[in-house]
PDB file of N, CA and C in Angstrom:
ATOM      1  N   UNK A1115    -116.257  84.183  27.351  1.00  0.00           N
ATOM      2  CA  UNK A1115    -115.106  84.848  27.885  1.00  0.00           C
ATOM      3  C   UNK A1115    -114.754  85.993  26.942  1.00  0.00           C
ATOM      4  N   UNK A1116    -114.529  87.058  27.496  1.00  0.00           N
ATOM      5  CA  UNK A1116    -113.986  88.463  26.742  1.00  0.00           C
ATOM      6  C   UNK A1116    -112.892  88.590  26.148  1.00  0.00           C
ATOM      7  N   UNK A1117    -112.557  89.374  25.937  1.00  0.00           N
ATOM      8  CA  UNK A1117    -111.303  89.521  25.062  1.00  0.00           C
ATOM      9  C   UNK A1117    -109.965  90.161  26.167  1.00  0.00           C
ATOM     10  N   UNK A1118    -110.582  90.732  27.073  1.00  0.00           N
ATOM     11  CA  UNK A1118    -109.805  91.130  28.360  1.00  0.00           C
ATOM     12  C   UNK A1118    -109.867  89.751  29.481  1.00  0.00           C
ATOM     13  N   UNK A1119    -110.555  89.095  29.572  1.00  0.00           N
ATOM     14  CA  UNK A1119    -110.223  87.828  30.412  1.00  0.00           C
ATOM     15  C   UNK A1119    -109.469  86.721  29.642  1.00  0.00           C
ATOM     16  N   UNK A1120    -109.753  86.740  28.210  1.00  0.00           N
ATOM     17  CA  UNK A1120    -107.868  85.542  27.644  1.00  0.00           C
ATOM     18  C   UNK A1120    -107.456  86.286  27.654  1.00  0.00           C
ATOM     19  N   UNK A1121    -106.893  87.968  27.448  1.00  0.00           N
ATOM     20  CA  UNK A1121    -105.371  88.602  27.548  1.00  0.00           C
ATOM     21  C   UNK A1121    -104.706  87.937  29.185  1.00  0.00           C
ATOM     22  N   UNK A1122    -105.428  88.466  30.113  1.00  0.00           N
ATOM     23  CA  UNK A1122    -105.131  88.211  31.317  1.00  0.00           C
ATOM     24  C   UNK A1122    -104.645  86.902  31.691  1.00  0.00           C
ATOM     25  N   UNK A1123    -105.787  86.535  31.374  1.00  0.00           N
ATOM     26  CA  UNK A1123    -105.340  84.425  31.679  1.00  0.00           C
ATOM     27  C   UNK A1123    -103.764  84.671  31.183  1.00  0.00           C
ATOM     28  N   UNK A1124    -103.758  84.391  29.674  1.00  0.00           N
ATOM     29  CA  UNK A1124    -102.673  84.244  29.008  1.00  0.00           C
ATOM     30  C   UNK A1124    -100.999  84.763  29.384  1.00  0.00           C
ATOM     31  N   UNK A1125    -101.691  86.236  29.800  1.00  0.00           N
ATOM     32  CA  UNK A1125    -100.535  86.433  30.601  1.00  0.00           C
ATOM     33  C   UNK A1125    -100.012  86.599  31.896  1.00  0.00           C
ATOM     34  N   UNK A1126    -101.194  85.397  32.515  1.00  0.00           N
ATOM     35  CA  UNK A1126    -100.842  84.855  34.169  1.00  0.00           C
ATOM     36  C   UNK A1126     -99.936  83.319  34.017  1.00  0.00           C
ATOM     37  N   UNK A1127    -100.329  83.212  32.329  1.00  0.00           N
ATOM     38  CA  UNK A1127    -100.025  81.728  32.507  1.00  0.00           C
ATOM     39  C   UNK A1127     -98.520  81.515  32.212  1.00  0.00           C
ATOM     40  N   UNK A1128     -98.427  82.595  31.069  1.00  0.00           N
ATOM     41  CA  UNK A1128     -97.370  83.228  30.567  1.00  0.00           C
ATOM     42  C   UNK A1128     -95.963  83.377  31.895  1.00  0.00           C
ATOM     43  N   UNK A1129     -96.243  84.159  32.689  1.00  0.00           N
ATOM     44  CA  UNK A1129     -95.683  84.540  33.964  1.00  0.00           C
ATOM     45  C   UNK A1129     -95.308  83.535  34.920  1.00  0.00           C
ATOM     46  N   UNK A1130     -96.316  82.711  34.563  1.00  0.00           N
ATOM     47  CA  UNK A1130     -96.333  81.120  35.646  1.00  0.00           C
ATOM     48  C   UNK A1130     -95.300  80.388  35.180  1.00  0.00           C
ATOM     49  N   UNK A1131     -95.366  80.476  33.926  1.00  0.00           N
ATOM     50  CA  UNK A1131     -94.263  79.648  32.962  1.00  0.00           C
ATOM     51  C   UNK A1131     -93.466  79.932  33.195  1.00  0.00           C
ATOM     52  N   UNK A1132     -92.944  81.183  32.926  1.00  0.00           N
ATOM     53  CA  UNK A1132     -91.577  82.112  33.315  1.00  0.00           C
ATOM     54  C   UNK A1132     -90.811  81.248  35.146  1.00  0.00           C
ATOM     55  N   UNK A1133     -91.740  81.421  35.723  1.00  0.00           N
ATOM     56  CA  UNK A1133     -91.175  81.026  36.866  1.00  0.00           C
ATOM     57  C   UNK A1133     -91.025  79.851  36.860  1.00  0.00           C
ATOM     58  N   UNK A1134     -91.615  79.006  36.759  1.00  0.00           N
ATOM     59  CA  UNK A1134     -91.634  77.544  36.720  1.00  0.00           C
ATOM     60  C   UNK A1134     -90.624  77.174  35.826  1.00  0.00           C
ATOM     61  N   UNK A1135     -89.866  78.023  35.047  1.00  0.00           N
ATOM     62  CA  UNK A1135     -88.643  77.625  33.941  1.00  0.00           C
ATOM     63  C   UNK A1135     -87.658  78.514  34.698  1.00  0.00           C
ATOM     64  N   UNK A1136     -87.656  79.299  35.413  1.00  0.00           N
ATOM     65  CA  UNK A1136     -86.871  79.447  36.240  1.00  0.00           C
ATOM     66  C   UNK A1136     -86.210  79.088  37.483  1.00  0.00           C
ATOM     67  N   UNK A1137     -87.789  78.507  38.196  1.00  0.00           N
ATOM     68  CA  UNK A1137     -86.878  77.444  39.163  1.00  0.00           C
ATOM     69  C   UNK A1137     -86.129  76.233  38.616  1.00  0.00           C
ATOM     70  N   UNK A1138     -86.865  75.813  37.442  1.00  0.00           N
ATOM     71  CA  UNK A1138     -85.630  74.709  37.371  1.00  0.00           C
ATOM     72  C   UNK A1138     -84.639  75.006  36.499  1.00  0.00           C
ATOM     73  N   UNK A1139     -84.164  76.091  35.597  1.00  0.00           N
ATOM     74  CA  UNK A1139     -83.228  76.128  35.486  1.00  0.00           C
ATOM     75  C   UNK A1139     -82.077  76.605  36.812  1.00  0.00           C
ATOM     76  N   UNK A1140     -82.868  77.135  38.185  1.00  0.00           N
ATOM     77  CA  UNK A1140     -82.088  77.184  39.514  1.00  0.00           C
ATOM     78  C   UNK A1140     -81.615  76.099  40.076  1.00  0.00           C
ATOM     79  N   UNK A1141     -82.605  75.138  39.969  1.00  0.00           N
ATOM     80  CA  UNK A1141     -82.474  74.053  40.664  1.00  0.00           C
ATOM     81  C   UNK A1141     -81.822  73.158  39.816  1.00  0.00           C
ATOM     82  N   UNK A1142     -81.114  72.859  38.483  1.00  0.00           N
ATOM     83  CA  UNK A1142     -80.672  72.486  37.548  1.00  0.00           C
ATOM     84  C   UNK A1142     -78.912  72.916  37.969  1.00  0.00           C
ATOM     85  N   UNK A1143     -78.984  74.305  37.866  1.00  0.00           N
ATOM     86  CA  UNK A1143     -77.922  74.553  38.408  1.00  0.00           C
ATOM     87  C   UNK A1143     -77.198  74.352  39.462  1.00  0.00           C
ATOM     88  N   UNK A1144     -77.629  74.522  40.769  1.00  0.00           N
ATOM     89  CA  UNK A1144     -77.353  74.192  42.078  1.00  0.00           C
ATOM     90  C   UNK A1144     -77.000  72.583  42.042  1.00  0.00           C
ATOM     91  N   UNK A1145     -77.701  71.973  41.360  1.00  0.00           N
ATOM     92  CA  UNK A1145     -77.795  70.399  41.432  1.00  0.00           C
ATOM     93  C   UNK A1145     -76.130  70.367  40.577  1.00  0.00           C
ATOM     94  N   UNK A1146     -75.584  71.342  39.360  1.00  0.00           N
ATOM     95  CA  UNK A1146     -74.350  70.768  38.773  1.00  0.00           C
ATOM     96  C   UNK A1146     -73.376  71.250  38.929  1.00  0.00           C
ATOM     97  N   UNK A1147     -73.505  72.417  40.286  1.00  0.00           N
ATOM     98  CA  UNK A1147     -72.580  73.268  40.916  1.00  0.00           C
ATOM     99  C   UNK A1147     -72.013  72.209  42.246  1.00  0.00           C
ATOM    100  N   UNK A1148     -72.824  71.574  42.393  1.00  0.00           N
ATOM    101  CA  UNK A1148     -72.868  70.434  43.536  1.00  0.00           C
ATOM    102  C   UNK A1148     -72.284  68.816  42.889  1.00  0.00           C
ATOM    103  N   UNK A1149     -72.407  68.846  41.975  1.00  0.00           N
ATOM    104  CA  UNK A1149     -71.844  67.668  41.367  1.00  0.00           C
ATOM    105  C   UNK A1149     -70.094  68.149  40.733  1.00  0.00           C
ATOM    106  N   UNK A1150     -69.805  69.494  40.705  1.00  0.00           N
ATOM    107  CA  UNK A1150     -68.456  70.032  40.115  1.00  0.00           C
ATOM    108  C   UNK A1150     -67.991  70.200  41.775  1.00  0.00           C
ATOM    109  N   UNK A1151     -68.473  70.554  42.555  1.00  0.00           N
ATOM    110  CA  UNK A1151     -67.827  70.561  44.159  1.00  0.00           C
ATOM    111  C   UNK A1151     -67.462  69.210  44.298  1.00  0.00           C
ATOM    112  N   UNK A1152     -68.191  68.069  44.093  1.00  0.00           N
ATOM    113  CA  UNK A1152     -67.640  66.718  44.295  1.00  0.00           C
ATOM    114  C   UNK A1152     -66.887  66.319  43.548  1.00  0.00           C
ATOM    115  N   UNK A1153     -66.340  66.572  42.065  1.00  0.00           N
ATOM    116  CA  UNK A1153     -65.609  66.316  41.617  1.00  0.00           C
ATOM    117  C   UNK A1153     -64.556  67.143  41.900  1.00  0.00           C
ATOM    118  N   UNK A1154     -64.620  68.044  42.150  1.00  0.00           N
ATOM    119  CA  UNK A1154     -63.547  68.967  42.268  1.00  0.00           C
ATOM    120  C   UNK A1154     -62.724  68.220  43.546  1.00  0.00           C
ATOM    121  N   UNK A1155     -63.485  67.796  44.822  1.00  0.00           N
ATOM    122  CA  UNK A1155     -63.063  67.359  46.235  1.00  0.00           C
ATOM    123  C   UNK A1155     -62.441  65.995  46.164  1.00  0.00           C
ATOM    124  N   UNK A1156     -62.889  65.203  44.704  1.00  0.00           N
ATOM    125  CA  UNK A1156     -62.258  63.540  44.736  1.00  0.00           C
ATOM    126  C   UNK A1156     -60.887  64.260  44.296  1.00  0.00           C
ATOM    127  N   UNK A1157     -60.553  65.275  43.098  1.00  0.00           N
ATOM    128  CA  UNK A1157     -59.527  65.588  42.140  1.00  0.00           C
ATOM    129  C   UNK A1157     -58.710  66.131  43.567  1.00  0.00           C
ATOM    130  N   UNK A1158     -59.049  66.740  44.244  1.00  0.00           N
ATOM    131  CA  UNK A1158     -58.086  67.617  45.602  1.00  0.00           C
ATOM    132  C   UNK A1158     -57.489  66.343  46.511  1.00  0.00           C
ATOM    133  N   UNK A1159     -58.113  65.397  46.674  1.00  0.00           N
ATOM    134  CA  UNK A1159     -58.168  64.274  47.560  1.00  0.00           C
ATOM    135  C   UNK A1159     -57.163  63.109  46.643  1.00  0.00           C
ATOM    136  N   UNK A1160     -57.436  63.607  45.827  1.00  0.00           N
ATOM    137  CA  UNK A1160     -56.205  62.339  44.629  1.00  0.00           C
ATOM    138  C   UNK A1160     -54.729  62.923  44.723  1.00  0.00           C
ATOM    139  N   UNK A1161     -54.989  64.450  44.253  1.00  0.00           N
ATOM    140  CA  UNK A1161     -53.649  65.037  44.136  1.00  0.00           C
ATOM    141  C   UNK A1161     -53.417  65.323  45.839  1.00  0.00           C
ATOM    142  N   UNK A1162     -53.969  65.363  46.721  1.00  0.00           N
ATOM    143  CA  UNK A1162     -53.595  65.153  48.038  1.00  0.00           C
ATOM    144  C   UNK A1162     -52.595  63.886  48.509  1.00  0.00           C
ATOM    145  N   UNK A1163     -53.259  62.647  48.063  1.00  0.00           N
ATOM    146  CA  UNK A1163     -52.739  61.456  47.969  1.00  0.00           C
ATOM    147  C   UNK A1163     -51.376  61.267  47.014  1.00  0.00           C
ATOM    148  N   UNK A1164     -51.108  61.953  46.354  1.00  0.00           N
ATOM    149  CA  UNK A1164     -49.922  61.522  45.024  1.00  0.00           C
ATOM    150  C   UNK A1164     -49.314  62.199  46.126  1.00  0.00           C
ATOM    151  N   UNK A1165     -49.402  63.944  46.146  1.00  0.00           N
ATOM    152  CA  UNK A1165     -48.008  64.556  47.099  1.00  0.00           C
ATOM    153  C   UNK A1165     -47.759  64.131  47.990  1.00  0.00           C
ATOM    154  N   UNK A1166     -48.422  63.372  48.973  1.00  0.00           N
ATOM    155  CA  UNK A1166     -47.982  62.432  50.429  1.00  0.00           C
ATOM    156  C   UNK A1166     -46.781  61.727  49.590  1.00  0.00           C
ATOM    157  N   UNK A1167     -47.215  60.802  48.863  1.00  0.00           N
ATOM    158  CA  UNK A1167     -46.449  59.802  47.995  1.00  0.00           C
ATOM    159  C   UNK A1167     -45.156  60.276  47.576  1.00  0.00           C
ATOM    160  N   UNK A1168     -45.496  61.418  46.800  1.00  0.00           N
ATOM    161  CA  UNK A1168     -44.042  62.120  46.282  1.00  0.00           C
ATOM    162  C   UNK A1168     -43.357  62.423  47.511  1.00  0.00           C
ATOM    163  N   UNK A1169     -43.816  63.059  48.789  1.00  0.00           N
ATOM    164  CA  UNK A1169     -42.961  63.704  49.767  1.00  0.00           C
ATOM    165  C   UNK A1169     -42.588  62.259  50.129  1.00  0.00           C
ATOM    166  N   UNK A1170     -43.342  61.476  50.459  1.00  0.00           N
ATOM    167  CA  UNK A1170     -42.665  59.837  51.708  1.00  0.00           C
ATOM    168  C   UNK A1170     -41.551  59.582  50.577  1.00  0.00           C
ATOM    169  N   UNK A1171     -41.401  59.183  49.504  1.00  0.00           N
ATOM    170  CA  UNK A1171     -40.580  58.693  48.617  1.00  0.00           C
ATOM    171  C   UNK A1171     -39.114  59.905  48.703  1.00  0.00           C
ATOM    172  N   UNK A1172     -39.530  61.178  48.724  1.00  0.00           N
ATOM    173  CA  UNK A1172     -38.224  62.077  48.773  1.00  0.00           C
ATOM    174  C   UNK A1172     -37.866  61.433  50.192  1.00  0.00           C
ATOM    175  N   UNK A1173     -38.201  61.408  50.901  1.00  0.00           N
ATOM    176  CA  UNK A1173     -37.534  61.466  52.196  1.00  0.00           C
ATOM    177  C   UNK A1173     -37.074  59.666  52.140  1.00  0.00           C
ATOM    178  N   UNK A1174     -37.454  58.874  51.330  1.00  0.00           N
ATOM    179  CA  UNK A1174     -36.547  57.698  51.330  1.00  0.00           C
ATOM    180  C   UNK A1174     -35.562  57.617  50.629  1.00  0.00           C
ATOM    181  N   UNK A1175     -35.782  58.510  49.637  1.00  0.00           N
ATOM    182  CA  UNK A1175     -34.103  59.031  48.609  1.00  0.00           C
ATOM    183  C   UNK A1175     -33.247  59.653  50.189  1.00  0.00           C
ATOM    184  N   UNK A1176     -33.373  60.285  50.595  1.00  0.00           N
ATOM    185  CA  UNK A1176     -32.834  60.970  51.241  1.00  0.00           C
ATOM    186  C   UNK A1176     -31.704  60.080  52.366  1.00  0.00           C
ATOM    187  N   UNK A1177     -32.639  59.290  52.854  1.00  0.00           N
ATOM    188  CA  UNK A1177     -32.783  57.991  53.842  1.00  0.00           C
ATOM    189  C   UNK A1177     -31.628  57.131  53.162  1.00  0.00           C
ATOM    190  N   UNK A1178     -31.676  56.706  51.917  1.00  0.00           N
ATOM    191  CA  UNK A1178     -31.032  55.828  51.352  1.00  0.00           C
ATOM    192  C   UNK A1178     -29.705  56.195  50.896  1.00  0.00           C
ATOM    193  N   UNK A1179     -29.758  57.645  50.207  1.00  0.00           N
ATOM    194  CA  UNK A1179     -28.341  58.274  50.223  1.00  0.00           C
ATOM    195  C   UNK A1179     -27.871  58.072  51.351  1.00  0.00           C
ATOM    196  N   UNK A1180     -28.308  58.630  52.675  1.00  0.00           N
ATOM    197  CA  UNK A1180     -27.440  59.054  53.512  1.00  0.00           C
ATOM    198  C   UNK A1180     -27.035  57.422  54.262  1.00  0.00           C
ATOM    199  N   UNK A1181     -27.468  56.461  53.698  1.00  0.00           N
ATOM    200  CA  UNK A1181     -26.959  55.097  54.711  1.00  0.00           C
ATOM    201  C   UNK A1181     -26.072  54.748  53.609  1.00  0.00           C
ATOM    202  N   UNK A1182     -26.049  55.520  52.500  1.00  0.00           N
ATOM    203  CA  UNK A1182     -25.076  54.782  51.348  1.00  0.00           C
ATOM    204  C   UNK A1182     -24.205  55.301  51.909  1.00  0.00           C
ATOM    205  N   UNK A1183     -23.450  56.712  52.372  1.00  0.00           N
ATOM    206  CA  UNK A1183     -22.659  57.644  53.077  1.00  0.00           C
ATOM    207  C   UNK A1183     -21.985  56.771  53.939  1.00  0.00           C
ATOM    208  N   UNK A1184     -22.685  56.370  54.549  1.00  0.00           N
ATOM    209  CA  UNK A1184     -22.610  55.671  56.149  1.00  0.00           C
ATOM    210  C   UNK A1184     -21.981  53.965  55.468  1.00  0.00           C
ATOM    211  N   UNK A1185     -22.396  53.706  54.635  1.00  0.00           N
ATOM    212  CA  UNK A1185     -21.418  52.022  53.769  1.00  0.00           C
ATOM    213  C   UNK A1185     -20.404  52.615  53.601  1.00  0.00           C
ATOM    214  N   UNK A1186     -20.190  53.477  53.004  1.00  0.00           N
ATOM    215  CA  UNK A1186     -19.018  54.008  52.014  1.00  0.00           C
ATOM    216  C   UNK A1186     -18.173  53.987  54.144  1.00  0.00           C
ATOM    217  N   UNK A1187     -18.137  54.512  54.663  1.00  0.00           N
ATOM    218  CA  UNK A1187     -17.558  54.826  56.037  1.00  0.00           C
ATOM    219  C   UNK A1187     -17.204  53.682  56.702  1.00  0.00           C
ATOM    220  N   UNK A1188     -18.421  52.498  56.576  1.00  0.00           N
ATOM    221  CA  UNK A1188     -18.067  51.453  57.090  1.00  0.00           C
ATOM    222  C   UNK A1188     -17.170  50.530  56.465  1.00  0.00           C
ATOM    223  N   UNK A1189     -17.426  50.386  55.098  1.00  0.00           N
ATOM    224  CA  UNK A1189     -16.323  49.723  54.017  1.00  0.00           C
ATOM    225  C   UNK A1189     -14.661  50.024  54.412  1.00  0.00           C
ATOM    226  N   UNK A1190     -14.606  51.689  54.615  1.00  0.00           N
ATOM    227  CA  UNK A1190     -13.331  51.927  54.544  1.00  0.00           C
ATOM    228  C   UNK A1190     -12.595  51.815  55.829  1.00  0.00           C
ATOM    229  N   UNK A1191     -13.417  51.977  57.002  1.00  0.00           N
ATOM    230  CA  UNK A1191     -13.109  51.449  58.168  1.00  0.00           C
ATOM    231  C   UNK A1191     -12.633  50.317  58.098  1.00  0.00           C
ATOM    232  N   UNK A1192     -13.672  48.904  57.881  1.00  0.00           N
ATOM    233  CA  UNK A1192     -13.836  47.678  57.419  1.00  0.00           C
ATOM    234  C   UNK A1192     -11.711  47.142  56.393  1.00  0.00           C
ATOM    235  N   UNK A1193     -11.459  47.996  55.797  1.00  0.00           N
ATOM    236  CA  UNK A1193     -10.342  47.837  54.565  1.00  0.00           C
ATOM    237  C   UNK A1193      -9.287  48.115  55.634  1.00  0.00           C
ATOM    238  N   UNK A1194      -9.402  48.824  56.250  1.00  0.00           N
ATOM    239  CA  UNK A1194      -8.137  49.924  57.755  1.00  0.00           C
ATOM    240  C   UNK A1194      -8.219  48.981  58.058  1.00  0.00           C
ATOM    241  N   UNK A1195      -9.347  48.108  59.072  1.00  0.00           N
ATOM    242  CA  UNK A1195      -9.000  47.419  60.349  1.00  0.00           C
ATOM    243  C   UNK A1195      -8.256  45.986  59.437  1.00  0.00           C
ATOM    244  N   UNK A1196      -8.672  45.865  58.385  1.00  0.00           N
ATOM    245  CA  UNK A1196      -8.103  44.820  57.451  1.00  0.00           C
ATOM    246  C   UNK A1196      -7.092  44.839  57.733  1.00  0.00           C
ATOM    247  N   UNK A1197      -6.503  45.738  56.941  1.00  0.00           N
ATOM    248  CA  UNK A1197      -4.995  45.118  56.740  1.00  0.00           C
ATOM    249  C   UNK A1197      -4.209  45.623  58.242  1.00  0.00           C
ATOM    250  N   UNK A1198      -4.852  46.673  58.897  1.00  0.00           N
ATOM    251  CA  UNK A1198      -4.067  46.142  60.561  1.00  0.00           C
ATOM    252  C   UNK A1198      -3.912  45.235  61.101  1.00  0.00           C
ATOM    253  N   UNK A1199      -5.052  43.926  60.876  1.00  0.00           N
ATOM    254  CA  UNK A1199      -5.152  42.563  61.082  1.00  0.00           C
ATOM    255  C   UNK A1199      -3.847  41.630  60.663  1.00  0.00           C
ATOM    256  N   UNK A1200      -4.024  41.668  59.107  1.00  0.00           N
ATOM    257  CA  UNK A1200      -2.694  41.386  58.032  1.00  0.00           C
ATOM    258  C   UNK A1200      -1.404  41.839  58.574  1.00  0.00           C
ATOM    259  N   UNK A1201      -1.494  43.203  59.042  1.00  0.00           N
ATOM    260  CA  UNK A1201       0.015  43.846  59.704  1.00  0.00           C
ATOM    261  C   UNK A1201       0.970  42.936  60.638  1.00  0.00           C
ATOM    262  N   UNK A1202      -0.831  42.946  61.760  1.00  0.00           N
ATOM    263  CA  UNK A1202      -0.165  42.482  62.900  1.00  0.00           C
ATOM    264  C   UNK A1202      -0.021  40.738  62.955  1.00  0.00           C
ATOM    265  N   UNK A1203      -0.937  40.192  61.806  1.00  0.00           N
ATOM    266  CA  UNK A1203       0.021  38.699  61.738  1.00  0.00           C
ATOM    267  C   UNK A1203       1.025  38.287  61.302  1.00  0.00           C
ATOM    268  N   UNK A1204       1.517  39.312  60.249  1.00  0.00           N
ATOM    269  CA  UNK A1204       2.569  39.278  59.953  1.00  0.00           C
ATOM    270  C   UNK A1204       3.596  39.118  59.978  1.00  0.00           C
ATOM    271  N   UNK A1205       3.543  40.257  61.363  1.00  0.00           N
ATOM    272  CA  UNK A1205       4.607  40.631  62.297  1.00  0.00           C
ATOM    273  C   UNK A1205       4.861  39.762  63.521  1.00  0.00           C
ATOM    274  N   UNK A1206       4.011  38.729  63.742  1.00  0.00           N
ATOM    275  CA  UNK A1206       3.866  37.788  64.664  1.00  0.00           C
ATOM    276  C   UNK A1206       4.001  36.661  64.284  1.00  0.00           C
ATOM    277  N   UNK A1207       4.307  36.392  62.687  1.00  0.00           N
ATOM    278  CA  UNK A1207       4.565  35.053  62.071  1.00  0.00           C
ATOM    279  C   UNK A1207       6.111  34.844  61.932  1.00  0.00           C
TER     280      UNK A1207
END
């Protein structure tokens, strides 16, 4: 073999290499661009799940104030019709 047929070889093989270290550093990549999309989609899907949580829970604060509103109304109703009760036995004893 000549001295012009190993340059050549060498730098077919050379070239071969090149590519062959290039697809897999492609395919290396794609493969951990694809594994950060899935993590990324559980992390969206978690914090998806907490804000449901946070919103259902505001709206039971909300829920719960406003029936406390509604005791406070019935209590004092409840104290009125009281002592109208008291009044009117009173007045009949």
């Amino acid at each position: 073999m000549d001295q012009n047929t190993s340059i050549t070889l060498g730098l077919l093989f050379a070239i071969i290499g090149c590519f062959v270290g290039l697809a897999g550093w492609i395919s290396n990549r794609d493969k951990k661009i694809a594994n950060d999309s899935e993590f990324k989609g559980a992390v969206n899907a978690k914090l998806d799940a907490v804000l449901g949580i946070r919103t259902e829970v505001k709206k039971i604060e909300d829920d719960l104030k406003e029936m406390n509103k509604k005791i406070v109304v019935v209590e004092e109703s409840t104290k009125s019709a009281h002592k109208r009760i008291d009044e009117h036995i009173t007045s009949h004893d």
